[in-house]
PDB file of C-alpha atoms and ligand atoms in Angstrom:
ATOM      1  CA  UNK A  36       0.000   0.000   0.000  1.00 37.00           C
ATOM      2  CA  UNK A  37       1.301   3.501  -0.979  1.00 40.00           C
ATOM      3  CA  UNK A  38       2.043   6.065   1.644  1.00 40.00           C
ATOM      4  CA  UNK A  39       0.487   8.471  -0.129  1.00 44.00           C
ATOM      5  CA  UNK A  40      -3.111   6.466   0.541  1.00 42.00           C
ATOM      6  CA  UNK A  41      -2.230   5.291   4.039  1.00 41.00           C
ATOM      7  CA  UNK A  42      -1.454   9.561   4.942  1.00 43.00           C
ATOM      8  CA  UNK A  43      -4.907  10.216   2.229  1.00 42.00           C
ATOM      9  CA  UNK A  44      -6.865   7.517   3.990  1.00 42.00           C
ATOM     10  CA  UNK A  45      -6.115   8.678   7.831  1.00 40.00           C
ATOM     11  CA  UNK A  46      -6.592  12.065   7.069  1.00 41.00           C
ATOM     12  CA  UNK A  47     -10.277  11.455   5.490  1.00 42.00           C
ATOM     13  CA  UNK A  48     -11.407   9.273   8.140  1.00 42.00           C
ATOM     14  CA  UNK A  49     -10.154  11.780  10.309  1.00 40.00           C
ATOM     15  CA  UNK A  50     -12.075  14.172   8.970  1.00 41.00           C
ATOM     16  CA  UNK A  51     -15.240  12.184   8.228  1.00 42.00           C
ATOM     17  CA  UNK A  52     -15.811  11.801  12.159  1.00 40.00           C
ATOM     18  CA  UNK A  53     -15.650  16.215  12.282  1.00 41.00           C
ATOM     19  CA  UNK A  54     -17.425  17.005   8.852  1.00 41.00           C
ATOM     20  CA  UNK A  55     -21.401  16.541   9.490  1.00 45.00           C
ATOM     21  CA  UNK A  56     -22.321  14.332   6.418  1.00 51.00           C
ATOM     22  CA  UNK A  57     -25.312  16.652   5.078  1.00 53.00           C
ATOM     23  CA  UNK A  58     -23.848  19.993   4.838  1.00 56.00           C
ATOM     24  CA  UNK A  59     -20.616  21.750   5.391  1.00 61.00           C
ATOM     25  CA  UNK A  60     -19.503  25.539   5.226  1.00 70.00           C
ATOM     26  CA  UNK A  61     -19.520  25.575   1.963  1.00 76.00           C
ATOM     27  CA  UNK A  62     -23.154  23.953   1.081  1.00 85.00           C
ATOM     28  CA  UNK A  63     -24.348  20.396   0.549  1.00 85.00           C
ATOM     29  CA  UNK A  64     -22.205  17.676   1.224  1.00 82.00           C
ATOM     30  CA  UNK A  65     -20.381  16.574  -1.807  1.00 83.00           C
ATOM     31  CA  UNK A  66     -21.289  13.338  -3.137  1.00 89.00           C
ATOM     32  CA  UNK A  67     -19.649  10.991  -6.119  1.00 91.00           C
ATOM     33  CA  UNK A  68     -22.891  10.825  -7.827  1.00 94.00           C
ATOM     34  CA  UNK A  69     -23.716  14.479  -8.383  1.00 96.00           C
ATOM     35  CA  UNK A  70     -22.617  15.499 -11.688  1.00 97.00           C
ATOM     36  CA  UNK A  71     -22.832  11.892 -13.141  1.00 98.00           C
ATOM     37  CA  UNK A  72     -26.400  11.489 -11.946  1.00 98.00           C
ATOM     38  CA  UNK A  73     -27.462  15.398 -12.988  1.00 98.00           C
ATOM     39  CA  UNK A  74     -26.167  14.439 -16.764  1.00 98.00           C
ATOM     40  CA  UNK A  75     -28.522  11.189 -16.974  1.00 98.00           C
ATOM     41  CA  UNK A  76     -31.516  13.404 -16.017  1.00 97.00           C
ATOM     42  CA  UNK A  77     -30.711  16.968 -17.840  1.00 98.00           C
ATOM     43  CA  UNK A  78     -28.941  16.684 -20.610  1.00 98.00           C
ATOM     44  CA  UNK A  79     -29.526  16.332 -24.152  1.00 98.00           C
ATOM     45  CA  UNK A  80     -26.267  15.360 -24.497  1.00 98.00           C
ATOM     46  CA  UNK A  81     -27.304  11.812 -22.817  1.00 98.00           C
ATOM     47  CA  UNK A  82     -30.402  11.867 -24.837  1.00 98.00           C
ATOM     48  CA  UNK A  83     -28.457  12.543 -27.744  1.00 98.00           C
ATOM     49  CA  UNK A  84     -25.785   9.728 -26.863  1.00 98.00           C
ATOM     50  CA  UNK A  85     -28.674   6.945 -26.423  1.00 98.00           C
ATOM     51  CA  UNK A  86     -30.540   7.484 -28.880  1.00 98.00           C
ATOM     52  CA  UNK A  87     -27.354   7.623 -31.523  1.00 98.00           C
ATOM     53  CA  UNK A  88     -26.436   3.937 -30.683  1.00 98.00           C
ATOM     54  CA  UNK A  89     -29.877   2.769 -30.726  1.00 98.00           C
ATOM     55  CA  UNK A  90     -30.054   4.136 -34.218  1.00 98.00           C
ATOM     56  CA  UNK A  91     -26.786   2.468 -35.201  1.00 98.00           C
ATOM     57  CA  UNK A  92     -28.424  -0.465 -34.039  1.00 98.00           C
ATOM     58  CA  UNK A  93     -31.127  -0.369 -35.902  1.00 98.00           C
ATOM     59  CA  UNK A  94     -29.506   0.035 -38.962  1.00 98.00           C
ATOM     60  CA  UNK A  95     -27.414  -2.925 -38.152  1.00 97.00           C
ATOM     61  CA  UNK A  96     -30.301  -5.114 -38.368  1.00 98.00           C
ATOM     62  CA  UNK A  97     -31.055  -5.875 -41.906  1.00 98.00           C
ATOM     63  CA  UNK A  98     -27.615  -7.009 -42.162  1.00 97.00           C
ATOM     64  CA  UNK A  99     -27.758  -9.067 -39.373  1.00 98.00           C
ATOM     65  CA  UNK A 100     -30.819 -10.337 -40.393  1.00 98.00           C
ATOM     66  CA  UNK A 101     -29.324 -11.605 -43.844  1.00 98.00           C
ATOM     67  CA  UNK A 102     -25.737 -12.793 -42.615  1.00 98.00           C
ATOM     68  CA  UNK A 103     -26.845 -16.432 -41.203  1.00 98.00           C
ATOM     69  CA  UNK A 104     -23.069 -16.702 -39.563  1.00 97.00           C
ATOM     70  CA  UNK A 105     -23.867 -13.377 -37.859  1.00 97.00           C
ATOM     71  CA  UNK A 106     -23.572 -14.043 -34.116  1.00 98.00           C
ATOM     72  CA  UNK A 107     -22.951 -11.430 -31.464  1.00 98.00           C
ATOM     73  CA  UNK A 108     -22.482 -14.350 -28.750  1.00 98.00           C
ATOM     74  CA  UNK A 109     -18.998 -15.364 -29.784  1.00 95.00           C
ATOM     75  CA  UNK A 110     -18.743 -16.906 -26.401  1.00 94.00           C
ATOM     76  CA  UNK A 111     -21.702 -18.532 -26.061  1.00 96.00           C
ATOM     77  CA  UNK A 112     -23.282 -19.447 -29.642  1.00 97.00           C
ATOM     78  CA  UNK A 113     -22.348 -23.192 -30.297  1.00 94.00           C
ATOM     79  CA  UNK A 114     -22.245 -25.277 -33.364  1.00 94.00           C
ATOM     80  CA  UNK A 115     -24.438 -24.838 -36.604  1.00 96.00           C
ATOM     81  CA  UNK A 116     -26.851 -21.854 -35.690  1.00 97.00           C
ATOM     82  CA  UNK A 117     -27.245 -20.598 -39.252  1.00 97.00           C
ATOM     83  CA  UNK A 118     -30.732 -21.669 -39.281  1.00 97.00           C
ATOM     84  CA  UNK A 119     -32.294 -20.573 -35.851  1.00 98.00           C
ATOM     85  CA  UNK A 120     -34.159 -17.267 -35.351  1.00 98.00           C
ATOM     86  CA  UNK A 121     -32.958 -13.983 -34.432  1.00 98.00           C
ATOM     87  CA  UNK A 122     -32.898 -12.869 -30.587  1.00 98.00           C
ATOM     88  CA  UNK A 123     -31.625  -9.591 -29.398  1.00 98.00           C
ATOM     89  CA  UNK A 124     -30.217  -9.209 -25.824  1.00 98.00           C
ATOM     90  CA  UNK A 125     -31.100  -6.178 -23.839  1.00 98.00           C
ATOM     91  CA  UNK A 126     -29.858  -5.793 -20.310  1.00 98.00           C
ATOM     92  CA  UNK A 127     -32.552  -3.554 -18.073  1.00 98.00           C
ATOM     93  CA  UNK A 128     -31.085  -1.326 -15.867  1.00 98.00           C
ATOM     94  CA  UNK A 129     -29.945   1.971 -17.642  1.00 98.00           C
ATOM     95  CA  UNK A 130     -30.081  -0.272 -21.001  1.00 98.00           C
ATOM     96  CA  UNK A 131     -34.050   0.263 -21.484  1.00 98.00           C
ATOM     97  CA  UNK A 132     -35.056   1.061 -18.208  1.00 98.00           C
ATOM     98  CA  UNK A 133     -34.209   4.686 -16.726  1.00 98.00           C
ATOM     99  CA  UNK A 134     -33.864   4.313 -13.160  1.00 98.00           C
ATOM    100  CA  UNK A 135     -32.289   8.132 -12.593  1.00 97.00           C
ATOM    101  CA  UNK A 136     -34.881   8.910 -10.257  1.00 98.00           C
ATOM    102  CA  UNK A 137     -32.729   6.172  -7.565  1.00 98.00           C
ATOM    103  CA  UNK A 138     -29.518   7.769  -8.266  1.00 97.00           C
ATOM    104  CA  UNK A 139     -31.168  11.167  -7.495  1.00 97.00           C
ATOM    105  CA  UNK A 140     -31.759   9.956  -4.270  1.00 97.00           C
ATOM    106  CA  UNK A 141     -29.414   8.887  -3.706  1.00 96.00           C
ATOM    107  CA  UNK A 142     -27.115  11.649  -3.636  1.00 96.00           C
ATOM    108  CA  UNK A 143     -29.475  13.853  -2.569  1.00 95.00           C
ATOM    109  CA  UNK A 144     -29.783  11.804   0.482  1.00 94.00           C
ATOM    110  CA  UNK A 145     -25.764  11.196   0.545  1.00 91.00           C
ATOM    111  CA  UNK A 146     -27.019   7.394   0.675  1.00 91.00           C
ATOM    112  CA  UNK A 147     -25.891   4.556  -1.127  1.00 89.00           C
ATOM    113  CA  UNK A 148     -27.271   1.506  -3.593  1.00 93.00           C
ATOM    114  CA  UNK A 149     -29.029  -0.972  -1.093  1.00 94.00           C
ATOM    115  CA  UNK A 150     -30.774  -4.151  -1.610  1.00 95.00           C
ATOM    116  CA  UNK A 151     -33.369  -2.906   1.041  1.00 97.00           C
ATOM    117  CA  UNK A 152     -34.243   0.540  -0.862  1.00 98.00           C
ATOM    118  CA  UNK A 153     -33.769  -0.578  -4.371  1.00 98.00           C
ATOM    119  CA  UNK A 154     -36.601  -3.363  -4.187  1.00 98.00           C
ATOM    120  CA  UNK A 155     -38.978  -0.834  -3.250  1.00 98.00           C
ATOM    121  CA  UNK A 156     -37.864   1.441  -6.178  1.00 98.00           C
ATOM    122  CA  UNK A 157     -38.032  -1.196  -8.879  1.00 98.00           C
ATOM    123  CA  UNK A 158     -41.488  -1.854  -6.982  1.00 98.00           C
ATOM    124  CA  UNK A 159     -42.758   1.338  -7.691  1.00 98.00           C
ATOM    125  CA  UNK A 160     -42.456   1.002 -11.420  1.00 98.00           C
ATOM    126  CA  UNK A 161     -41.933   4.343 -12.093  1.00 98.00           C
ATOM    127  CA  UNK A 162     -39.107   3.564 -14.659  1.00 98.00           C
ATOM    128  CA  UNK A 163     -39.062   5.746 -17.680  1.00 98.00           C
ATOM    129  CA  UNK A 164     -37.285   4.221 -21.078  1.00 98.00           C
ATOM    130  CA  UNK A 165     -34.052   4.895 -22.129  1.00 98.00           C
ATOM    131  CA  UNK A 166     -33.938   7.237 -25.231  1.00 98.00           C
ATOM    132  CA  UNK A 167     -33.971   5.219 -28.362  1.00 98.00           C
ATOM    133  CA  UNK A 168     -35.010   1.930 -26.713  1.00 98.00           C
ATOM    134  CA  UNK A 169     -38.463   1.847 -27.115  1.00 98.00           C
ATOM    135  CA  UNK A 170     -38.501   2.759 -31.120  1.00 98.00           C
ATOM    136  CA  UNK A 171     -35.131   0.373 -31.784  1.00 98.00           C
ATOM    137  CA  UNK A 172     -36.784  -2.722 -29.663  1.00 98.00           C
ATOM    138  CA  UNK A 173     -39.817  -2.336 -31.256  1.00 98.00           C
ATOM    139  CA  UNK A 174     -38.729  -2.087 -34.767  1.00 98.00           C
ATOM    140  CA  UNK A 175     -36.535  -5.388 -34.048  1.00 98.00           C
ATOM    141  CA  UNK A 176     -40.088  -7.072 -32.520  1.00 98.00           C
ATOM    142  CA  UNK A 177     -41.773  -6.021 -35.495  1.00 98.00           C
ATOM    143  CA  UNK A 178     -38.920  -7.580 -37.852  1.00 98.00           C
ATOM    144  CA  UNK A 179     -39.435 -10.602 -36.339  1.00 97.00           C
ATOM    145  CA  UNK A 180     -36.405 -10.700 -33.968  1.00 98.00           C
ATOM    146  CA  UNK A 181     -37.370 -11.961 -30.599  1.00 98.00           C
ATOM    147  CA  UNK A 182     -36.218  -9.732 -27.188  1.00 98.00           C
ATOM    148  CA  UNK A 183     -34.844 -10.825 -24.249  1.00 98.00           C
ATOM    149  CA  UNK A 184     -34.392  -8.924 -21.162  1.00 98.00           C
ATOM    150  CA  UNK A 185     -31.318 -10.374 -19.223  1.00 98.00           C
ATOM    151  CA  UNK A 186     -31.102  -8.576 -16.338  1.00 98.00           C
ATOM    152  CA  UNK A 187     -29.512  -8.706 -12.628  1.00 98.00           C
ATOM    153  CA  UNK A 188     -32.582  -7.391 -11.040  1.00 98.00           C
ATOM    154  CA  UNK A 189     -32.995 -10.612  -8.468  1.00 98.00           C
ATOM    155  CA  UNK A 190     -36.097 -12.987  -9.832  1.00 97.00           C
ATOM    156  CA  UNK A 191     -38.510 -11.805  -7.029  1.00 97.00           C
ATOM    157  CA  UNK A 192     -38.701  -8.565  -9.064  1.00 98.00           C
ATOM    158  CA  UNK A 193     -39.445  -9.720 -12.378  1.00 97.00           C
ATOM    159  CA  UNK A 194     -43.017  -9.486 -11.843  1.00 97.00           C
ATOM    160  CA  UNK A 195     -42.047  -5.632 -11.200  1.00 98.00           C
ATOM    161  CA  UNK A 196     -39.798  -5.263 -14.095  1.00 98.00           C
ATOM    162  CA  UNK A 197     -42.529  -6.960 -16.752  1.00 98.00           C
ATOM    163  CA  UNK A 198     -44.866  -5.061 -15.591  1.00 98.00           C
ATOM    164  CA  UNK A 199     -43.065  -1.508 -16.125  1.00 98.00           C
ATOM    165  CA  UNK A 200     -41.805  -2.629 -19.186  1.00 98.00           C
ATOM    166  CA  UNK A 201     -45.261  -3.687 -20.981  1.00 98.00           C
ATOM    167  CA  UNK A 202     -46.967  -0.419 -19.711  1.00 98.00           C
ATOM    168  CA  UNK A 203     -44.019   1.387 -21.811  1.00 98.00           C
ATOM    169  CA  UNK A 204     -45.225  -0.097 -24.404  1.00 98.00           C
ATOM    170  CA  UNK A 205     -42.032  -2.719 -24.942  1.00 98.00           C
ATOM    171  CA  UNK A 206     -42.901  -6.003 -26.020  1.00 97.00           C
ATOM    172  CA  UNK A 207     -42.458  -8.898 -23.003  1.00 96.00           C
ATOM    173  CA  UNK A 208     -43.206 -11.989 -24.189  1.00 92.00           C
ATOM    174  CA  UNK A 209     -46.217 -14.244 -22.667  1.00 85.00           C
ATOM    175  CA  UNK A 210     -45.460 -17.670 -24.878  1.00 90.00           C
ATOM    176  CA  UNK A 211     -41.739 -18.100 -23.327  1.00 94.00           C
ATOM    177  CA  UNK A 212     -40.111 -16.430 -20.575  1.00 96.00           C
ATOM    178  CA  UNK A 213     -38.100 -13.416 -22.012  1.00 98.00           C
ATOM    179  CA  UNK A 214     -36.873 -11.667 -18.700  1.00 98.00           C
ATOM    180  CA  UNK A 215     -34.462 -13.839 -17.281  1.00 98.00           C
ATOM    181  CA  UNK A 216     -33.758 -12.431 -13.884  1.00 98.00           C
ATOM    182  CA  UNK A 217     -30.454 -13.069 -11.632  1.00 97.00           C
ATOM    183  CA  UNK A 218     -31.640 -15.934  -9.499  1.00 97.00           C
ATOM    184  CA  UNK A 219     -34.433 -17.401 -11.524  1.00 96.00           C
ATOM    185  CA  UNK A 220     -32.957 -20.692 -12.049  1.00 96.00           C
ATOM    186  CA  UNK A 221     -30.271 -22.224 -10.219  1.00 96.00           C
ATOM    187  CA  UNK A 222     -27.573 -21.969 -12.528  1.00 96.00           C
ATOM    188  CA  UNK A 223     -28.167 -17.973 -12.799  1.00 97.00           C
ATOM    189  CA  UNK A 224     -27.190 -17.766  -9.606  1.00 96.00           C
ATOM    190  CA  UNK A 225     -23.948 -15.476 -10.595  1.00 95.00           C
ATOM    191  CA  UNK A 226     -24.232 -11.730 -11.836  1.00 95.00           C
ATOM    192  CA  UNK A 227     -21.756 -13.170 -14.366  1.00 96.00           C
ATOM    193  CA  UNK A 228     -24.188 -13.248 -17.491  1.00 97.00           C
ATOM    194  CA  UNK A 229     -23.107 -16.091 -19.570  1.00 97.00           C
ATOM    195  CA  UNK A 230     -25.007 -18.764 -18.229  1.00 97.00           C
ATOM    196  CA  UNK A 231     -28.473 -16.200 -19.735  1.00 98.00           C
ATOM    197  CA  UNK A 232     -26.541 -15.821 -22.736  1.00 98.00           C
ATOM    198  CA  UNK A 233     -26.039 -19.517 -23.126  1.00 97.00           C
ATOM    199  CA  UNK A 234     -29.638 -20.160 -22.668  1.00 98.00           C
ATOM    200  CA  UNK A 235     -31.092 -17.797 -25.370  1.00 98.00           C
ATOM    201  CA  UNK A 236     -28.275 -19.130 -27.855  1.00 98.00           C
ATOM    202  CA  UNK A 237     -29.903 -22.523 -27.164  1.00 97.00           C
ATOM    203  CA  UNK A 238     -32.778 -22.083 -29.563  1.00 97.00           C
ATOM    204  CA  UNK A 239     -31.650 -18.676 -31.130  1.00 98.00           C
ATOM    205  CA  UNK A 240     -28.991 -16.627 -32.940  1.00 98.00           C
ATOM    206  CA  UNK A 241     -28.411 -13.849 -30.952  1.00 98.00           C
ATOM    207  CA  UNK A 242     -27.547 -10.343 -33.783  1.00 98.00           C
ATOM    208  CA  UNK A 243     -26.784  -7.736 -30.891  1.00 98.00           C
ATOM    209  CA  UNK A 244     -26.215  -7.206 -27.035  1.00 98.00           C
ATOM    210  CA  UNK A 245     -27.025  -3.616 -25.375  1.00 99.00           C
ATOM    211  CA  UNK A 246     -25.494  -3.106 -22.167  1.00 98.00           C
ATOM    212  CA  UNK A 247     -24.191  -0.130 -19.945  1.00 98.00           C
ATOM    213  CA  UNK A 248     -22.680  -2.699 -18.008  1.00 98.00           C
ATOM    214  CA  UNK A 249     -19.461  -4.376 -19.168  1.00 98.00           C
ATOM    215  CA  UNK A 250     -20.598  -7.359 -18.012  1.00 97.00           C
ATOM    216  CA  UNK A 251     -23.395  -7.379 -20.035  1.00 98.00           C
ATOM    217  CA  UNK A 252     -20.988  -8.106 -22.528  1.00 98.00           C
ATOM    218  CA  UNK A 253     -18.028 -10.374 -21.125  1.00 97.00           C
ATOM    219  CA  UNK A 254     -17.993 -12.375 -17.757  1.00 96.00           C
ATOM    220  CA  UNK A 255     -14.467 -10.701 -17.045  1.00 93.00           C
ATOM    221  CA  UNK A 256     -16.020  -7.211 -16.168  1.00 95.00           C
ATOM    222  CA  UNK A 257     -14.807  -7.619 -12.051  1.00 94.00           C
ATOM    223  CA  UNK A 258     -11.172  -7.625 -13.708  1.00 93.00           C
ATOM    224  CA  UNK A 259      -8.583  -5.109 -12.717  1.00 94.00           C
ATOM    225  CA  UNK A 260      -8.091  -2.207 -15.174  1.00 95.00           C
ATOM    226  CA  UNK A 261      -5.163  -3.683 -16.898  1.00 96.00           C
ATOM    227  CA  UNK A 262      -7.534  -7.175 -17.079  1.00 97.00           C
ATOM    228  CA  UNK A 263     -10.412  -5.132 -18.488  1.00 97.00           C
ATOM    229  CA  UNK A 264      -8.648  -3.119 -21.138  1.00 97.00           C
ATOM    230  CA  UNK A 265      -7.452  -6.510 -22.800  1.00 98.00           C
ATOM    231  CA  UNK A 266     -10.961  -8.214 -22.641  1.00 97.00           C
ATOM    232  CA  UNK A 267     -11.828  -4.698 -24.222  1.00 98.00           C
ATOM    233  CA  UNK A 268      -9.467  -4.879 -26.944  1.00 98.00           C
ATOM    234  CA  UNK A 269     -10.219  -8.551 -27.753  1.00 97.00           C
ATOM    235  CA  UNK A 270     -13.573  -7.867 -28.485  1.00 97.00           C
ATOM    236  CA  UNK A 271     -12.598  -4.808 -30.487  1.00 98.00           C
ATOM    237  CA  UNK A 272     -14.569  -5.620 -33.611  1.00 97.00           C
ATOM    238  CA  UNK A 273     -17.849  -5.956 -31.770  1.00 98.00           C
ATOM    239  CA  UNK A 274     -18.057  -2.740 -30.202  1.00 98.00           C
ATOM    240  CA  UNK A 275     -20.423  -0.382 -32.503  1.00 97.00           C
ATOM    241  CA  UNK A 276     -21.486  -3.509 -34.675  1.00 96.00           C
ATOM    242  CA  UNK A 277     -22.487  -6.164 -32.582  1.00 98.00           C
ATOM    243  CA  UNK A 278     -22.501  -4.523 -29.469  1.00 98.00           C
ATOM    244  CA  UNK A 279     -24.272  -1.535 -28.244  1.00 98.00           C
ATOM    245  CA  UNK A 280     -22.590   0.012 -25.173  1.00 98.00           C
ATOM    246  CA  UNK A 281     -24.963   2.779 -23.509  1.00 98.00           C
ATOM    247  CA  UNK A 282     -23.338   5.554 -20.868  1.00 98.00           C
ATOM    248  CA  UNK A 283     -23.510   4.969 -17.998  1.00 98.00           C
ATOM    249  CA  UNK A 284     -21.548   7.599 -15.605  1.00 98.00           C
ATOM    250  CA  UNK A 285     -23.669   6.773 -12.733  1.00 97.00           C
ATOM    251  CA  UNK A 286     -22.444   3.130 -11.068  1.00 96.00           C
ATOM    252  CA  UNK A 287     -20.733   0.347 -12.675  1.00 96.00           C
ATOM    253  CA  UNK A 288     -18.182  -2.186 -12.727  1.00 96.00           C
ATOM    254  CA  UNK A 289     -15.785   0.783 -13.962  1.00 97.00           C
ATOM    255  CA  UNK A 290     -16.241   2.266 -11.050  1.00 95.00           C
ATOM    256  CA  UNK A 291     -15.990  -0.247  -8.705  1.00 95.00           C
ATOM    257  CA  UNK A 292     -12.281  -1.906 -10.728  1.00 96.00           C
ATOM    258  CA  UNK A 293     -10.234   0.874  -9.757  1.00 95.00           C
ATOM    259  CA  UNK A 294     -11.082   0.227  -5.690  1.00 95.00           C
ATOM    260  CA  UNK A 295     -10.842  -3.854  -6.540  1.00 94.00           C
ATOM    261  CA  UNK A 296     -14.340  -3.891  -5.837  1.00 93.00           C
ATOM    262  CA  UNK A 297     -14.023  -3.404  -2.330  1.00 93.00           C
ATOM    263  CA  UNK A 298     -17.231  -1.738  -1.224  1.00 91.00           C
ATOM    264  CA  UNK A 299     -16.919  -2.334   2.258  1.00 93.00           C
ATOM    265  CA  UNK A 300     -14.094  -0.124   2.558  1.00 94.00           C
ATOM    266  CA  UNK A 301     -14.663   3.405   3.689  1.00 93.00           C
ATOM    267  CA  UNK A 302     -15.938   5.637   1.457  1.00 89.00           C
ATOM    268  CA  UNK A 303     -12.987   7.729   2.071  1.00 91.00           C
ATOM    269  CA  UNK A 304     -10.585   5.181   0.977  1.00 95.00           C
ATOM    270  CA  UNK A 305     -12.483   4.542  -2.124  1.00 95.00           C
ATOM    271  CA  UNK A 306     -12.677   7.939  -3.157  1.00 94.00           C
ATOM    272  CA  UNK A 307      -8.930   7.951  -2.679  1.00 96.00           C
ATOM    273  CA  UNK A 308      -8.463   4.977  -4.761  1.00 96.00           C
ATOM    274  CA  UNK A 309     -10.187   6.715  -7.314  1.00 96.00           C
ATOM    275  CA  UNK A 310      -8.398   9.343  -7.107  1.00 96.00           C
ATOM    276  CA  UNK A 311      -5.121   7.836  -7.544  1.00 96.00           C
ATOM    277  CA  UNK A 312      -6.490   5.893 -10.904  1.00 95.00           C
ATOM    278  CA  UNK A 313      -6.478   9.104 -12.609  1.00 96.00           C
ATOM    279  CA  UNK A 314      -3.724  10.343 -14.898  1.00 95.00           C
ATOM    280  CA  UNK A 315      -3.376  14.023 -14.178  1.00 96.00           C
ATOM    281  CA  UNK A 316      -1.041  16.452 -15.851  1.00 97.00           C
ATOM    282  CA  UNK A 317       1.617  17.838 -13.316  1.00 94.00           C
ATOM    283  CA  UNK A 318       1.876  21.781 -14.163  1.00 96.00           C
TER     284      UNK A 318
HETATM  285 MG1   MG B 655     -27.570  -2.077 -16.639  1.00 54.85          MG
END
């Protein structure tokens, strides 16, 4: 451990048993979440973002229609699957579903993601869509392509989850299940995605993955920088073709890789962490 953090990481929790945690002298208490959170809600330059790759996407999917090698499972479609329909994989969260209204309160209340708060969120089903998700699934559904939600929302909330996503208007299958939940079977026990992945490529040929989420991608995504940037560059050709990667400045496994995923350190520590994966310019 570098001195630099042990000295950083005394000092903050020094200071984080002094400094009251809603306010200080100079107005609210800061909180990681702020600007990333305020961007999702307010600007068109999200809106603008989304809604470009789910137009590149559709675009992409006459061709993908008409190439029968065309997979965009490369680790999970097996064997001849030239001849089986189309599937498109969606992850939920900040994929199709907008759930800024959590973040907001979270750093309005300086709180933190929780099991215990974010069931009663998803509960409320007050989820709005992502730009661009709605008119790209729906043009898919309509092309014949069937959608499947793979999600690591925990199976006791896919009730919740269908249910906001069929009053939007997107289409949730009723004839097989098409929301496959973390959970919901034994072997999707794992947030690692794969095993989802695996089952959809069973019967189909998946043409594109959207994600926010590296792992929506790659089971690797709890990797260390370094690890991450390779699985990144291995999958180079995918990205903008056969994989649709939405912003997502809010939470992450981006974030959470440059702390090693330790979230029960103190915040403090983290924050340093993060801090000292930045590459600043020394004037
Ligand atoms: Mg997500």
């Amino acid at each position: 451990m570098k001195m630099k953090f042990l000295a950083a990481a005394f000092l903050m929790t020094a200071m984080s048993a002094t400094v009251p945690t809603t306010a200080n002298a100079d107005g609210p208490a800061q909180n990681d979440g702020l600007n990333a959170t305020l961007w999702l809600q307010s600007s068109v330059e999200y809106k603008a973002n989304a809604l470009g790759t789910y137009r590149l996407g559709t675009l992409m999917l006459d061709a993908a229609l008409a190439d029968k090698s065309w997979t965009a499972a490369p680790n999970e479609q097996m064997g001849d699957f030239a001849g089986k329909p189309p599937a498109i994989i969606l992850d939920v969260d900040e994929t199709v579903l907008d759930n800024s209204p959590y973040q907001a309160w979270v750093v309005i209340d300086n709180n933190h993601y929780h099991s215990k708060t974010w069931g009663p969120f998803v509960n409320t089903m007050i989820s709005r869509p992502v730009p661009g998700s709605l008119d790209f699934i729906k043009t898919a559904a309509a092309k014949g392509i069937k959608i499947f939600y793979v999600t690591n929302r925990k199976a006791p909330l896919e009730p919740a989850t269908r249910k906001n996503l069929a009053a939007l208007g997107y289409p949730v299958d009723s004839s097989e299940d098409t929301v496959l939940t973390r959970g919901e079977q034994a072997a999707w026990k794992s947030s690692k995605k794969s095993p989802r992945r695996a089952h959809v490529t069973a019967n189909y040929r998946v043409l594109m993955v959207f994600g926010d989420n590296f792992g929506d991608f790659v089971d690797g995504y709890k990797g260390t920088l370094a690890e991450r940037q390779a699985l990144y560059e291995k999958h180079d050709a995918m990205w903008g073709a056969k994989w649709f990667m939405l912003a997502n400045p809010s939470y992450g496994s981006w974030e959470s890789s440059t702390f090693g995923g330790n979230w029960r350190m103190p915040s403090g520590e983290r924050r340093q962490m993060k801090l000292d994966a930045l590459q600043a310019w020394k004037p």
